[in-house]
XYZ file of N, CA and C in Angstrom:
537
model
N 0.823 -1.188 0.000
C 0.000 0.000 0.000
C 0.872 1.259 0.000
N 1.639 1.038 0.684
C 2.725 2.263 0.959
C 3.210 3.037 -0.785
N 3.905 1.234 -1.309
C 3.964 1.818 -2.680
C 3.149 2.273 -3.705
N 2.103 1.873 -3.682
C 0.519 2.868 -3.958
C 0.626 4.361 -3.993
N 0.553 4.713 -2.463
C 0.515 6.115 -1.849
C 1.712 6.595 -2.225
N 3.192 6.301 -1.887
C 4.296 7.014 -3.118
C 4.304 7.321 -4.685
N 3.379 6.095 -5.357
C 3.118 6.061 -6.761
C 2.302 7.702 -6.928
N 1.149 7.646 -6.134
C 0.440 8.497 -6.572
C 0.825 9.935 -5.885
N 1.532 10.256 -4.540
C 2.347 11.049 -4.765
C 2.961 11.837 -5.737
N 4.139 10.828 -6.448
C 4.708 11.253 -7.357
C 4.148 11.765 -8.687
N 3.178 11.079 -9.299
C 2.406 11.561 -9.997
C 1.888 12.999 -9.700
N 0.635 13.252 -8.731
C 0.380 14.231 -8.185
C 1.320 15.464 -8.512
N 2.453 15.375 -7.740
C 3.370 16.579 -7.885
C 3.801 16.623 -9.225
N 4.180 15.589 -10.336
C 4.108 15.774 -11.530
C 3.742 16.499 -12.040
N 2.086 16.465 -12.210
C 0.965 16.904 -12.695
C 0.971 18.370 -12.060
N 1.068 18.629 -10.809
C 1.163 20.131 -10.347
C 2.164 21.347 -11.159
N 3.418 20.446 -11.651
C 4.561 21.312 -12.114
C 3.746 21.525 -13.328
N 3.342 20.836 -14.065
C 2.606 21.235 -15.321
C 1.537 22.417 -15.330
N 0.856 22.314 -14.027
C -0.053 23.922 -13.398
C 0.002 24.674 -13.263
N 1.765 25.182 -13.203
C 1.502 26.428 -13.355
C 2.298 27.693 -14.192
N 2.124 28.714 -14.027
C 2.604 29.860 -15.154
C 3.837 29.402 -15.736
N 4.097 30.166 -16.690
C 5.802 30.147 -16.800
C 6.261 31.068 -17.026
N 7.528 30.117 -15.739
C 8.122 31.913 -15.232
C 9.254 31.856 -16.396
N 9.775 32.832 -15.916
C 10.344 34.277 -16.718
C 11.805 33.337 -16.987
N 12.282 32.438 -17.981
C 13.554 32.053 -18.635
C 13.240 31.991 -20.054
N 14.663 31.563 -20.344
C 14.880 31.856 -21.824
C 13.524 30.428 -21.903
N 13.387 30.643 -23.542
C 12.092 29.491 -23.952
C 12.916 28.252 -24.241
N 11.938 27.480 -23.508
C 12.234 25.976 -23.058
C 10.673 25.315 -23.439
N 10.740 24.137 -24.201
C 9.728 23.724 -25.131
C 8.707 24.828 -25.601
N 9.015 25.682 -25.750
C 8.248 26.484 -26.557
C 7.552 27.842 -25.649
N 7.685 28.019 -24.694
C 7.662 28.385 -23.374
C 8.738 29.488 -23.265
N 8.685 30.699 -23.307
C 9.396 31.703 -22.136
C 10.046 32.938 -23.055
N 11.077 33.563 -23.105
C 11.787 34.877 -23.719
C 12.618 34.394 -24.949
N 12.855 35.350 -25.625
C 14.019 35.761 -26.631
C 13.859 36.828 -27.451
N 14.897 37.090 -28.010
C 14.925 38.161 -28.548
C 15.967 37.795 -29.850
N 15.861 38.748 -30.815
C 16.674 38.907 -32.092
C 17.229 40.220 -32.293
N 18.638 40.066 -32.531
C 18.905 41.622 -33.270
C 18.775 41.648 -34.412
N 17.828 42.620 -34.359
C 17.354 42.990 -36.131
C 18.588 44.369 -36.819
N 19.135 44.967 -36.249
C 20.182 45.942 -36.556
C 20.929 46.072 -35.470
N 21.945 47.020 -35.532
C 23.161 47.488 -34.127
C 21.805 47.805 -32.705
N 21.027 48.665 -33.191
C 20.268 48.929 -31.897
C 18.816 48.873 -32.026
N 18.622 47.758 -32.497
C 17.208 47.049 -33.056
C 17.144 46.013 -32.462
N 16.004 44.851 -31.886
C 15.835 44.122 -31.307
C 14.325 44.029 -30.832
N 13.968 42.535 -31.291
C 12.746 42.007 -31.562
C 12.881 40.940 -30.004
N 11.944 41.438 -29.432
C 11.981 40.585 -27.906
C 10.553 40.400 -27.984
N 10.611 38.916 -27.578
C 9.359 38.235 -27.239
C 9.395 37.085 -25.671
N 7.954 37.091 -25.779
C 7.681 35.955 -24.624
C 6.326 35.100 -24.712
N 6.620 33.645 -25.049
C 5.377 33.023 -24.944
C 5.217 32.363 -23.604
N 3.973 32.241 -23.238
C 3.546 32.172 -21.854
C 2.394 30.531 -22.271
N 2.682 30.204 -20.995
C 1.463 28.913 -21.484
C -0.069 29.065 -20.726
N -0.480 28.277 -20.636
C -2.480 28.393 -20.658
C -2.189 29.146 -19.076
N -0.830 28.894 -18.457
C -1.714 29.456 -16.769
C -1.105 30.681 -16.417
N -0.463 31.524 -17.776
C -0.115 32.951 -17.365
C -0.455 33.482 -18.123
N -0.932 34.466 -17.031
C -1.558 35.917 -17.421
C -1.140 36.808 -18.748
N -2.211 37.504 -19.090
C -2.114 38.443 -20.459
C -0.577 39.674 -19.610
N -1.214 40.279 -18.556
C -0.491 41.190 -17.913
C 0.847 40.730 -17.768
N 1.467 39.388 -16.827
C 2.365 38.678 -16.695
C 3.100 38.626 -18.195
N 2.774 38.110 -19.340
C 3.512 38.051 -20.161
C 3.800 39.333 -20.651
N 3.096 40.728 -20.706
C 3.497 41.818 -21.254
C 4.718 42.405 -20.199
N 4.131 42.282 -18.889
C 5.467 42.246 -17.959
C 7.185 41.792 -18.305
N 6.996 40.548 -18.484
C 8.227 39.805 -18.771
C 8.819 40.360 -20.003
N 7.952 40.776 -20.909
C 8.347 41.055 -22.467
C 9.160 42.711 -22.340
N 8.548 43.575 -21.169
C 9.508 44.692 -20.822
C 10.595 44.871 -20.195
N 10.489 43.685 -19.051
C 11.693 43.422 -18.417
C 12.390 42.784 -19.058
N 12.545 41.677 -19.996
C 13.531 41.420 -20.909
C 14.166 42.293 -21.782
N 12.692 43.381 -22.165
C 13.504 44.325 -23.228
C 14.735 45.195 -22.466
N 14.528 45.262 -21.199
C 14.892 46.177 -20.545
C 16.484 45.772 -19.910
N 16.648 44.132 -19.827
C 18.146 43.486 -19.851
C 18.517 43.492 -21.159
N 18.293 43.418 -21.976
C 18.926 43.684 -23.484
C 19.480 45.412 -23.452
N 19.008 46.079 -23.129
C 19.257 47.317 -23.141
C 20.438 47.568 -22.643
N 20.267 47.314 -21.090
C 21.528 47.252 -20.936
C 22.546 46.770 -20.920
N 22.385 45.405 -21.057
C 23.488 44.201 -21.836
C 24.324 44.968 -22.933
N 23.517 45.753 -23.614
C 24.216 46.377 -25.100
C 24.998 47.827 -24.578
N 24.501 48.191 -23.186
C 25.470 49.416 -22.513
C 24.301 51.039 -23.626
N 22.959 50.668 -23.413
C 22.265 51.551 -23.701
C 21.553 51.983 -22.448
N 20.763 52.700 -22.683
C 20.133 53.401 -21.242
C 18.616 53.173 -21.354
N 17.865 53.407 -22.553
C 16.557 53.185 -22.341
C 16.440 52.881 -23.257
N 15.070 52.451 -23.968
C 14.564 51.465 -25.099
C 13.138 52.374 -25.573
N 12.790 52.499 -26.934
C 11.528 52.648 -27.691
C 11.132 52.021 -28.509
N 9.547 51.627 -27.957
C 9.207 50.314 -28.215
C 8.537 50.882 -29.459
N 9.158 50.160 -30.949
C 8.549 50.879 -31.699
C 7.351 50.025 -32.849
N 6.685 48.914 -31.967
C 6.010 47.807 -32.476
C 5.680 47.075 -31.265
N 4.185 46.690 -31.530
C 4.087 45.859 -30.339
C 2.862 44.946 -30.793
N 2.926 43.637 -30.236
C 2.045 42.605 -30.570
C 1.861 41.704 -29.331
N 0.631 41.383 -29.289
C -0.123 40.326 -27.946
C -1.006 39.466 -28.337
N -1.115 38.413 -28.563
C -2.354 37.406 -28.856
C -2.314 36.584 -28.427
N -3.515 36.055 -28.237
C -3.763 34.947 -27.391
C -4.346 33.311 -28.317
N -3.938 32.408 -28.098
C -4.807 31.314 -28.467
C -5.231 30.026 -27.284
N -6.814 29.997 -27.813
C -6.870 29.396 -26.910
C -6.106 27.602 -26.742
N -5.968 26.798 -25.757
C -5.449 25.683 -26.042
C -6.120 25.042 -24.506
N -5.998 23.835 -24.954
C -7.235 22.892 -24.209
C -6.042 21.674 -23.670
N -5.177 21.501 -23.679
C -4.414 20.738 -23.592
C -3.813 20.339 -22.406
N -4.160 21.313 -21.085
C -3.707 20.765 -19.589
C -4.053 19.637 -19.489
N -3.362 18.621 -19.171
C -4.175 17.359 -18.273
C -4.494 17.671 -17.178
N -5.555 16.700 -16.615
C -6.012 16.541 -15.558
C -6.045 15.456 -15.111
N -5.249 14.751 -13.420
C -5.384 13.478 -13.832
C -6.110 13.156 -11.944
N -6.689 12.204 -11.942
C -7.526 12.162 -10.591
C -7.334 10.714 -10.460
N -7.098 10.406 -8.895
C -6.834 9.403 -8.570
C -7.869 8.606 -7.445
N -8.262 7.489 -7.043
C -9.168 6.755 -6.156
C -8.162 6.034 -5.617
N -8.527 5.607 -3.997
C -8.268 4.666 -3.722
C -9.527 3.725 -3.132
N -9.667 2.690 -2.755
C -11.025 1.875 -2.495
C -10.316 0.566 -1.928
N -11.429 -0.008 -1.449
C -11.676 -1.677 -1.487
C -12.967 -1.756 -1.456
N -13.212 -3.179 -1.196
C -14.753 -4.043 -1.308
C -14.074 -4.917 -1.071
N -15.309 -5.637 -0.590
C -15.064 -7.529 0.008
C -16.608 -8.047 -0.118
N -16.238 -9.412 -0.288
C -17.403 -10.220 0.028
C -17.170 -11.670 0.906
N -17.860 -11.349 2.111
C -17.619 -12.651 3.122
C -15.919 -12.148 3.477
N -15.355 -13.425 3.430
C -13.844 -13.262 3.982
C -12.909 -12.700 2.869
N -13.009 -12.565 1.693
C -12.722 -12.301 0.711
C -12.877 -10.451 0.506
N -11.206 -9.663 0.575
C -11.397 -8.406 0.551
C -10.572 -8.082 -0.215
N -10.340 -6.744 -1.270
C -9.813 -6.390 -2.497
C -9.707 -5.097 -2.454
N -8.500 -4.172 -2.781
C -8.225 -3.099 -2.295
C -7.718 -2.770 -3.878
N -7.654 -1.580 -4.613
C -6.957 -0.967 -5.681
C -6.709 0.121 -5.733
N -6.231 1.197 -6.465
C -6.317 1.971 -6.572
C -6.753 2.454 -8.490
N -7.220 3.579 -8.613
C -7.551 3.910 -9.830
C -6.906 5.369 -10.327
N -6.949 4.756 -11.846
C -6.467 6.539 -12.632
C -7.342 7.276 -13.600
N -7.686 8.334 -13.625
C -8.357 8.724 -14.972
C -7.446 10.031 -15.010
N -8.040 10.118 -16.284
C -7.604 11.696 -17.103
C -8.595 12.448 -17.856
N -8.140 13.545 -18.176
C -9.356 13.987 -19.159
C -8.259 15.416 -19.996
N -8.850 15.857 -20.776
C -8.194 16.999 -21.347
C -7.840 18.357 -20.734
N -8.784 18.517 -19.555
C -8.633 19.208 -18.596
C -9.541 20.513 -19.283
N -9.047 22.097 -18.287
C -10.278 22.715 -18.851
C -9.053 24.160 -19.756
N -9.925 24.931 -20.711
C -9.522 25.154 -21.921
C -8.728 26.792 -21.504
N -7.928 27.543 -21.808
C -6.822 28.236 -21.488
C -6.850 29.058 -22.629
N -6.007 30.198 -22.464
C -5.243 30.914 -23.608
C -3.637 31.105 -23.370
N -2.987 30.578 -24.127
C -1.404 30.755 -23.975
C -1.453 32.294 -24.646
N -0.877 33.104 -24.327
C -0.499 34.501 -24.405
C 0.412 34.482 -24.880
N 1.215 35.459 -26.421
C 2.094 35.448 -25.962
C 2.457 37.576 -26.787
N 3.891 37.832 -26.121
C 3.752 39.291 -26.678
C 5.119 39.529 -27.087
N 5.500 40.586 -28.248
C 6.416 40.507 -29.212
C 6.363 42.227 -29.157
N 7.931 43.101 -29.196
C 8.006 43.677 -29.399
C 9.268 44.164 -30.069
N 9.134 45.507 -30.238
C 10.280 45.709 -31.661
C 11.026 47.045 -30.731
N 12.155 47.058 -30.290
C 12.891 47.927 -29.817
C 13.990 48.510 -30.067
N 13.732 50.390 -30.172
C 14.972 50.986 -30.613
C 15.777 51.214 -29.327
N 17.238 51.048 -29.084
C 18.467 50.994 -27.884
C 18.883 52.267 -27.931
N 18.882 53.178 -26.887
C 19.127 54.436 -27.250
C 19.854 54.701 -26.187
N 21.101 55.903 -26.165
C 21.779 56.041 -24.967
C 21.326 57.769 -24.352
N 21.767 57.901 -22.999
C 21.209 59.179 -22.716
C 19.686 59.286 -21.574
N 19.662 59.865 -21.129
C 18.160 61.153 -21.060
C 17.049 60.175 -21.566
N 16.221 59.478 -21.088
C 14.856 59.048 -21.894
C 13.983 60.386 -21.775
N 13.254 60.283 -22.743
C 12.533 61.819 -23.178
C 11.419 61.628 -22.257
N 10.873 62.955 -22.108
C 9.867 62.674 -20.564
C 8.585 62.853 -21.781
N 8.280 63.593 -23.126
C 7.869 63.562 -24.234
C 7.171 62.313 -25.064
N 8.124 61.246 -25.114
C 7.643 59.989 -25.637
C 7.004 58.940 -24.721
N 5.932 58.867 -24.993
C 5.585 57.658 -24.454
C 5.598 56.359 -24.419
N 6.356 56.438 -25.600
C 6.820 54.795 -25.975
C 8.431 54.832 -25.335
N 9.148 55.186 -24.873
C 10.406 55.430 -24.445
C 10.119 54.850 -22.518
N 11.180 54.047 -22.591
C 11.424 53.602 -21.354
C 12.493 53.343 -20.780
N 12.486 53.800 -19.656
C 13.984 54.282 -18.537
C 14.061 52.370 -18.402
N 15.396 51.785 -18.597
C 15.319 50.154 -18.616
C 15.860 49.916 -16.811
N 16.677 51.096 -16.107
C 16.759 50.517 -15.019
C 15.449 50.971 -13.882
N 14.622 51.392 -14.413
C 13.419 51.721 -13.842
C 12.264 50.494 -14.598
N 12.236 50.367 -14.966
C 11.389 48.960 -15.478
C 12.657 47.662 -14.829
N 13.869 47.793 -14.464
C 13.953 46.460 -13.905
C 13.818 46.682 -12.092
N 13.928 47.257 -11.866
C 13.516 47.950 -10.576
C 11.727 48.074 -10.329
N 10.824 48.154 -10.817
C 9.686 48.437 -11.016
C 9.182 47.583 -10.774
N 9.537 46.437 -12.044
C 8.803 45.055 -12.506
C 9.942 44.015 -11.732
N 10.831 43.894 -11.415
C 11.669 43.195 -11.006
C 11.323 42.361 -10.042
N 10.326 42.370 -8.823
C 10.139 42.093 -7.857
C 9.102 41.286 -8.055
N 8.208 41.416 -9.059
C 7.212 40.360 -9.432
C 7.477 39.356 -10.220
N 9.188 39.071 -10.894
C 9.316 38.181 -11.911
C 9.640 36.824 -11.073
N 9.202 36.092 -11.680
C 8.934 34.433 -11.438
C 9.835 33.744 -11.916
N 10.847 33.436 -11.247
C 11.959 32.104 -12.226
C 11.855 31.151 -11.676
N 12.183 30.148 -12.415
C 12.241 28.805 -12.251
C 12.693 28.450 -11.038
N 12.438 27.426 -10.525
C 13.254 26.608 -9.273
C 14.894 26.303 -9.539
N 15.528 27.130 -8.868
C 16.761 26.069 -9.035
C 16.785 24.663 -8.883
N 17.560 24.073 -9.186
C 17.579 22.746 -9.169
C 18.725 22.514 -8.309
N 19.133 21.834 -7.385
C 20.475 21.660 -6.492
C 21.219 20.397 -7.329
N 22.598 20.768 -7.722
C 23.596 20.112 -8.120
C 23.357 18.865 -7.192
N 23.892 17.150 -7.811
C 24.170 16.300 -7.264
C 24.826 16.253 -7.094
N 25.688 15.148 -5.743
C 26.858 15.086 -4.848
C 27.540 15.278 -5.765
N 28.838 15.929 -5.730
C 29.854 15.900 -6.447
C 30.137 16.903 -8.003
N 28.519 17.094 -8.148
C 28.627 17.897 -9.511
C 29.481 19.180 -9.784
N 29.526 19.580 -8.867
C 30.025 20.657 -8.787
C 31.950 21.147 -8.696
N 32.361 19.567 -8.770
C 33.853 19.597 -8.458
C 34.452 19.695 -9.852
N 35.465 20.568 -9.959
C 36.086 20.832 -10.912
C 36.853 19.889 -11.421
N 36.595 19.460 -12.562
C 37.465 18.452 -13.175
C 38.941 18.582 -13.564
N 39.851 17.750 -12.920
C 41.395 17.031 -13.064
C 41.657 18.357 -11.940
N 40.908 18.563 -10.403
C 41.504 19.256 -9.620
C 41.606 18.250 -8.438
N 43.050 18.388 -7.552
C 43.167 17.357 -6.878
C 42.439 18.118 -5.333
């Protein structure tokens, strides 16, 4: 029984990691940031988000990324001079539910456990794309498409979501041919 209740454990928490948003890394199965340089101070930054994050959340991430590119390149602020958000819907979460039971008859008793699934219920993956000019200097207090990048990572910074680290296994971490 024990191994039952570990089985479905493990499952369980499985199924949970699949629940929720995705946070803020480069894109991993199809999932999360990047960007392209389209010229010296041009740059096409995007973020796809899956069914359990937010419209807001992904436009978030898509500024704060623009906003480490900025200064990665040793610019000061960014104008966003294109912008795109759409959503589709997608039905594709699982859902998976588990029983445990018995029954008997007379001396005769029978214990199992059970699995189902279903498609689960229906979502919009978000995702948002923008087109940014790298500019050094003064952001204009004038433009409204112009954004101060260490004030958007300061701003938005505190709400971004990353992944779990993962802790190195014994030993991973030792430098190879060091005595």
């Amino acid at each position: 029984m024990r191994t039952i209740h570990g089985l479905a454990l493990t499952l369980i928490a499985l199924i949970a990691g699949c629940a929720t948003a995705t946070p803020y890394q480069p894109v991993d199965g199809g999932f999360g940031y990047a960007e392209q340089k389209i010229e010296s101070n041009r740059y096409r930054v995007t973020f796809a988000g899956n069914s359990r994050t937010e419209l807001q959340t992904v436009e978030n991430y898509v500024l704060h990324r623009a906003a480490e590119v900025t200064l990665a390149q040793a610019y000061d602020y960014f104008i966003v001079s294109d912008r795109t958000t759409k959503g589709e819907a997608e039905d594709r979460q699982p859902t998976v539910t588990f029983g445990f039971g018995s029954f008997g008859f007379g001396h005769h008793h029978h214990g199992g456990v059970g699995i189902g699934t279903s498609a689960g219920r229906e979502g919009t993956e978000y995702q948002g794309a923008i087109e940014i000019l790298l500019m050094r200097g003064k952001k204009p207090a004038d433009n409204a498409n112009a954004f101060d990048a260490r004030q958007i990572l300061e701003n938005l910074g505190p709400a971004i979501q990353r992944p779990e680290r993962k802790e190195p296994e014994a030993g991973a971490d030792a430098v190879p041919g060091a005595a």
